[in-house]
Short mmCIF file of N, CA and C in Angstrom, two decimals:
data_model
loop_
_atom_site.label_atom_id
_atom_site.label_comp_id
_atom_site.label_asym_id
_atom_site.label_seq_id
_atom_site.Cartn_x
_atom_site.Cartn_y
_atom_site.Cartn_z
N LEU A 1 -265.72 24.04 -30.91
CA LEU A 1 -265.53 22.36 -31.48
C LEU A 1 -266.60 22.37 -31.60
N GLY A 2 -267.65 22.50 -31.46
CA GLY A 2 -268.70 22.09 -31.39
C GLY A 2 -269.17 21.30 -31.02
N TRP A 3 -268.50 20.74 -29.48
CA TRP A 3 -269.34 19.60 -28.78
C TRP A 3 -270.39 19.46 -27.96
N PRO A 4 -271.12 18.55 -27.64
CA PRO A 4 -271.76 18.68 -27.14
C PRO A 4 -271.96 19.29 -25.61
N PRO A 5 -272.21 20.23 -25.05
CA PRO A 5 -271.95 20.87 -23.40
C PRO A 5 -272.17 19.89 -22.75
N GLU A 6 -272.66 18.66 -22.77
CA GLU A 6 -272.60 17.69 -21.35
C GLU A 6 -271.67 16.72 -21.02
N ALA A 7 -270.87 17.68 -22.37
CA ALA A 7 -269.62 16.50 -22.61
C ALA A 7 -268.43 16.90 -22.21
N THR A 8 -268.57 18.48 -22.32
CA THR A 8 -267.37 19.27 -22.01
C THR A 8 -266.20 19.25 -20.79
N THR A 9 -266.90 18.99 -19.66
CA THR A 9 -266.74 19.03 -18.49
C THR A 9 -266.05 17.46 -18.40
N HIS A 10 -266.36 16.64 -18.89
CA HIS A 10 -265.93 14.98 -18.70
C HIS A 10 -264.06 15.57 -20.54
N PHE A 11 -264.76 16.33 -20.84
CA PHE A 11 -263.25 16.24 -21.61
C PHE A 11 -262.26 17.14 -21.10
N ALA A 12 -262.62 17.99 -20.32
CA ALA A 12 -261.94 18.72 -19.76
C ALA A 12 -260.25 17.12 -18.70
N VAL A 13 -261.66 17.25 -18.02
CA VAL A 13 -260.77 15.54 -17.12
C VAL A 13 -260.24 15.19 -17.26
N ALA A 14 -260.48 13.97 -18.77
CA ALA A 14 -259.39 13.55 -19.27
C ALA A 14 -258.49 14.01 -20.39
N THR A 15 -258.53 15.08 -20.57
CA THR A 15 -257.67 16.00 -21.40
C THR A 15 -257.06 16.15 -19.40
N SER A 16 -256.99 16.66 -18.23
CA SER A 16 -255.57 16.53 -17.82
C SER A 16 -255.46 15.61 -17.02
N VAL A 17 -256.22 14.89 -17.40
CA VAL A 17 -256.05 13.54 -16.74
C VAL A 17 -254.83 12.85 -17.60
N ALA A 18 -254.76 13.41 -19.05
CA ALA A 18 -253.46 12.31 -19.95
C ALA A 18 -252.86 12.99 -19.71
N ALA A 19 -252.77 14.18 -18.80
CA ALA A 19 -251.04 15.16 -19.06
C ALA A 19 -250.49 14.93 -17.49
N VAL A 20 -251.09 14.69 -16.45
CA VAL A 20 -250.98 14.08 -15.16
C VAL A 20 -250.10 12.82 -15.60
N VAL A 21 -250.53 11.75 -16.36
CA VAL A 21 -250.39 10.33 -16.46
C VAL A 21 -248.89 10.54 -16.84
N PRO A 22 -248.81 10.30 -17.84
CA PRO A 22 -246.73 10.07 -18.33
C PRO A 22 -245.91 11.30 -16.88
N THR A 23 -246.69 12.74 -16.45
CA THR A 23 -245.35 13.77 -15.54
C THR A 23 -245.27 12.76 -14.21
N ALA A 24 -246.27 11.34 -13.33
CA ALA A 24 -246.58 10.97 -13.27
C ALA A 24 -245.54 9.53 -12.90
N ILE A 25 -245.42 8.84 -14.40
CA ILE A 25 -244.79 7.86 -14.30
C ILE A 25 -243.51 8.23 -14.41
N SER A 26 -243.24 9.71 -15.03
CA SER A 26 -241.81 9.67 -15.16
C SER A 26 -241.31 10.33 -13.76
N SER A 27 -242.28 10.92 -12.93
CA SER A 27 -241.56 11.66 -11.51
C SER A 27 -241.64 9.53 -10.71
N GLY A 28 -241.90 8.74 -10.93
CA GLY A 28 -242.39 7.23 -10.50
C GLY A 28 -240.95 7.04 -10.56
N ARG A 29 -241.04 6.74 -12.05
CA ARG A 29 -239.49 6.36 -12.51
C ARG A 29 -238.24 6.96 -11.20
N THR A 30 -238.38 8.68 -11.87
CA THR A 30 -237.24 8.88 -11.06
C THR A 30 -236.74 9.20 -9.62
N HIS A 31 -237.78 8.46 -9.38
CA HIS A 31 -237.71 8.00 -7.30
C HIS A 31 -237.79 7.31 -6.92
N TRP A 32 -238.50 6.06 -8.40
CA TRP A 32 -237.48 4.99 -7.99
C TRP A 32 -235.99 4.93 -8.30
N ARG A 33 -235.78 4.72 -9.29
CA ARG A 33 -233.80 4.93 -9.74
C ARG A 33 -232.99 5.77 -8.12
N ALA A 34 -233.14 6.83 -7.57
CA ALA A 34 -232.89 7.59 -6.81
C ALA A 34 -232.83 6.72 -5.30
N GLY A 35 -233.94 6.29 -4.80
CA GLY A 35 -233.96 4.71 -4.52
C GLY A 35 -234.96 5.72 -3.05
N THR A 36 -236.24 6.89 -3.31
CA THR A 36 -237.07 7.16 -2.78
C THR A 36 -238.21 6.97 -1.61
N VAL A 37 -238.16 5.63 -2.32
CA VAL A 37 -239.71 4.90 -3.07
C VAL A 37 -239.61 4.68 -1.77
N ASP A 38 -240.84 4.69 -0.68
CA ASP A 38 -241.12 3.59 0.60
C ASP A 38 -241.43 2.34 -0.21
N ARG A 39 -240.56 1.76 -0.53
CA ARG A 39 -241.15 0.01 -1.53
C ARG A 39 -242.39 -0.96 0.05
N ASP A 40 -242.14 -0.60 0.92
CA ASP A 40 -243.31 -1.46 1.65
C ASP A 40 -244.80 -0.62 2.24
N LEU A 41 -244.96 0.37 1.60
CA LEU A 41 -245.91 1.50 1.72
C LEU A 41 -246.29 1.33 0.20
N LEU A 42 -245.59 1.34 -0.56
CA LEU A 42 -246.23 1.13 -2.48
C LEU A 42 -246.58 -0.34 -2.18
N ARG A 43 -246.38 -1.26 -1.54
CA ARG A 43 -246.21 -2.73 -1.46
C ARG A 43 -247.97 -3.13 -1.07
N VAL A 44 -248.10 -2.37 0.26
CA VAL A 44 -249.83 -1.36 1.30
C VAL A 44 -250.60 -1.59 0.05
N TRP A 45 -250.24 -0.29 -0.80
CA TRP A 45 -251.16 1.12 -1.35
C TRP A 45 -251.41 0.85 -2.80
N ALA A 46 -250.44 0.04 -3.51
CA ALA A 46 -250.39 -0.44 -5.62
C ALA A 46 -252.03 -1.06 -5.75
N LEU A 47 -251.94 -1.81 -4.87
CA LEU A 47 -253.22 -2.67 -5.73
C LEU A 47 -255.12 -1.26 -5.22
N PRO A 48 -254.85 -1.07 -3.78
CA PRO A 48 -256.06 -0.50 -3.96
C PRO A 48 -255.86 1.05 -4.90
N MET A 49 -255.36 1.71 -4.87
CA MET A 49 -255.27 2.95 -5.49
C MET A 49 -255.31 2.44 -7.61
N ALA A 50 -254.97 1.37 -7.83
CA ALA A 50 -254.81 1.34 -9.09
C ALA A 50 -256.86 1.18 -9.04
N VAL A 51 -257.21 -0.12 -8.49
CA VAL A 51 -258.33 -0.28 -7.85
C VAL A 51 -259.35 0.92 -7.99
N ALA A 52 -259.12 1.77 -6.96
CA ALA A 52 -259.86 3.50 -7.40
C ALA A 52 -259.76 3.72 -8.71
N ALA A 53 -258.94 3.91 -9.25
CA ALA A 53 -258.63 5.16 -10.14
C ALA A 53 -259.24 4.24 -11.69
N LEU A 54 -259.83 3.06 -11.26
CA LEU A 54 -260.64 2.14 -12.20
C LEU A 54 -261.66 2.60 -12.49
N VAL A 55 -262.73 2.27 -10.58
CA VAL A 55 -263.21 2.91 -10.59
C VAL A 55 -263.88 4.00 -10.94
N ALA A 56 -262.62 5.50 -10.24
CA ALA A 56 -263.11 6.41 -10.31
C ALA A 56 -263.00 6.84 -11.97
N GLY A 57 -263.01 6.07 -12.72
CA GLY A 57 -263.02 6.58 -14.65
C GLY A 57 -264.44 5.91 -14.87
N ALA A 58 -264.46 5.07 -13.97
CA ALA A 58 -265.85 4.25 -15.09
C ALA A 58 -266.97 5.03 -14.05
N VAL A 59 -267.13 5.33 -13.17
CA VAL A 59 -267.67 6.05 -12.02
C VAL A 59 -267.93 7.43 -13.73
N ALA A 60 -266.96 8.17 -13.43
CA ALA A 60 -267.01 9.78 -13.94
C ALA A 60 -267.52 9.52 -15.38
N ALA A 61 -267.66 8.25 -16.00
CA ALA A 61 -268.03 8.26 -17.29
C ALA A 61 -269.77 8.78 -16.74
N TRP A 62 -270.33 8.31 -16.24
CA TRP A 62 -271.84 8.34 -15.60
C TRP A 62 -272.31 9.56 -14.62
N VAL A 63 -271.71 10.46 -14.46
CA VAL A 63 -271.03 10.99 -13.70
C VAL A 63 -272.72 12.19 -14.53
N PRO A 64 -273.31 12.73 -14.04
CA PRO A 64 -273.52 14.22 -15.29
C PRO A 64 -272.80 15.15 -14.81
N THR A 65 -272.91 16.48 -15.70
CA THR A 65 -271.61 16.82 -16.11
C THR A 65 -271.44 18.28 -14.81
N ARG A 66 -273.23 18.52 -14.52
CA ARG A 66 -272.63 19.43 -13.48
C ARG A 66 -272.25 18.99 -12.94
N LEU A 67 -272.38 17.40 -12.15
CA LEU A 67 -272.02 17.08 -10.85
C LEU A 67 -270.07 17.31 -10.93
N LEU A 68 -270.33 16.84 -11.60
CA LEU A 68 -269.14 16.48 -12.38
C LEU A 68 -267.75 17.49 -12.02
N GLY A 69 -268.23 18.54 -12.18
CA GLY A 69 -268.39 20.28 -12.08
C GLY A 69 -267.44 20.17 -11.29
N GLY A 70 -268.87 20.32 -10.19
CA GLY A 70 -268.93 20.86 -9.26
C GLY A 70 -268.27 20.07 -8.36
N VAL A 71 -268.00 18.67 -8.54
CA VAL A 71 -266.66 18.37 -7.61
C VAL A 71 -265.15 18.81 -8.17
N PHE A 72 -264.82 18.68 -9.02
CA PHE A 72 -263.97 19.48 -10.04
C PHE A 72 -263.66 20.29 -8.94
N ALA A 73 -264.53 21.43 -9.17
CA ALA A 73 -264.17 22.53 -8.68
C ALA A 73 -263.96 22.72 -7.15
N GLY A 74 -265.31 22.03 -6.53
CA GLY A 74 -264.50 21.59 -5.46
C GLY A 74 -263.26 21.51 -4.67
N PHE A 75 -262.77 19.96 -5.14
CA PHE A 75 -261.12 19.74 -5.35
C PHE A 75 -260.44 21.01 -5.68
N ALA A 76 -261.05 21.45 -6.84
CA ALA A 76 -259.30 22.71 -6.78
C ALA A 76 -259.32 23.28 -5.90
N ALA A 77 -260.61 23.85 -5.13
CA ALA A 77 -261.11 25.43 -4.06
C ALA A 77 -260.00 24.36 -2.39
N LEU A 78 -260.41 23.78 -2.67
CA LEU A 78 -259.36 22.92 -1.19
C LEU A 78 -258.30 22.95 -1.50
N VAL A 79 -257.78 22.29 -3.05
CA VAL A 79 -255.96 22.67 -2.55
C VAL A 79 -255.48 23.85 -2.65
N GLY A 80 -256.38 24.68 -3.16
CA GLY A 80 -256.03 26.08 -3.38
C GLY A 80 -256.02 26.98 -2.38
#
């Protein structure tokens, strides 16, 4: 598509996040309605998770492509 090579990993990560966010929202709403959400845990972790997501997004914009790709690959290997 003619994208600069140094931006392709960032685009790949952003595309994956764009798919995960609506899925997570839908799942969260379903669990909330079913009463399976630990609300005490949610109260404790909601703000730290939101801050971490914002910081990670800001940092990812400045991380070199090779490092971002390496972190992503390492995480995928650990999960696998």
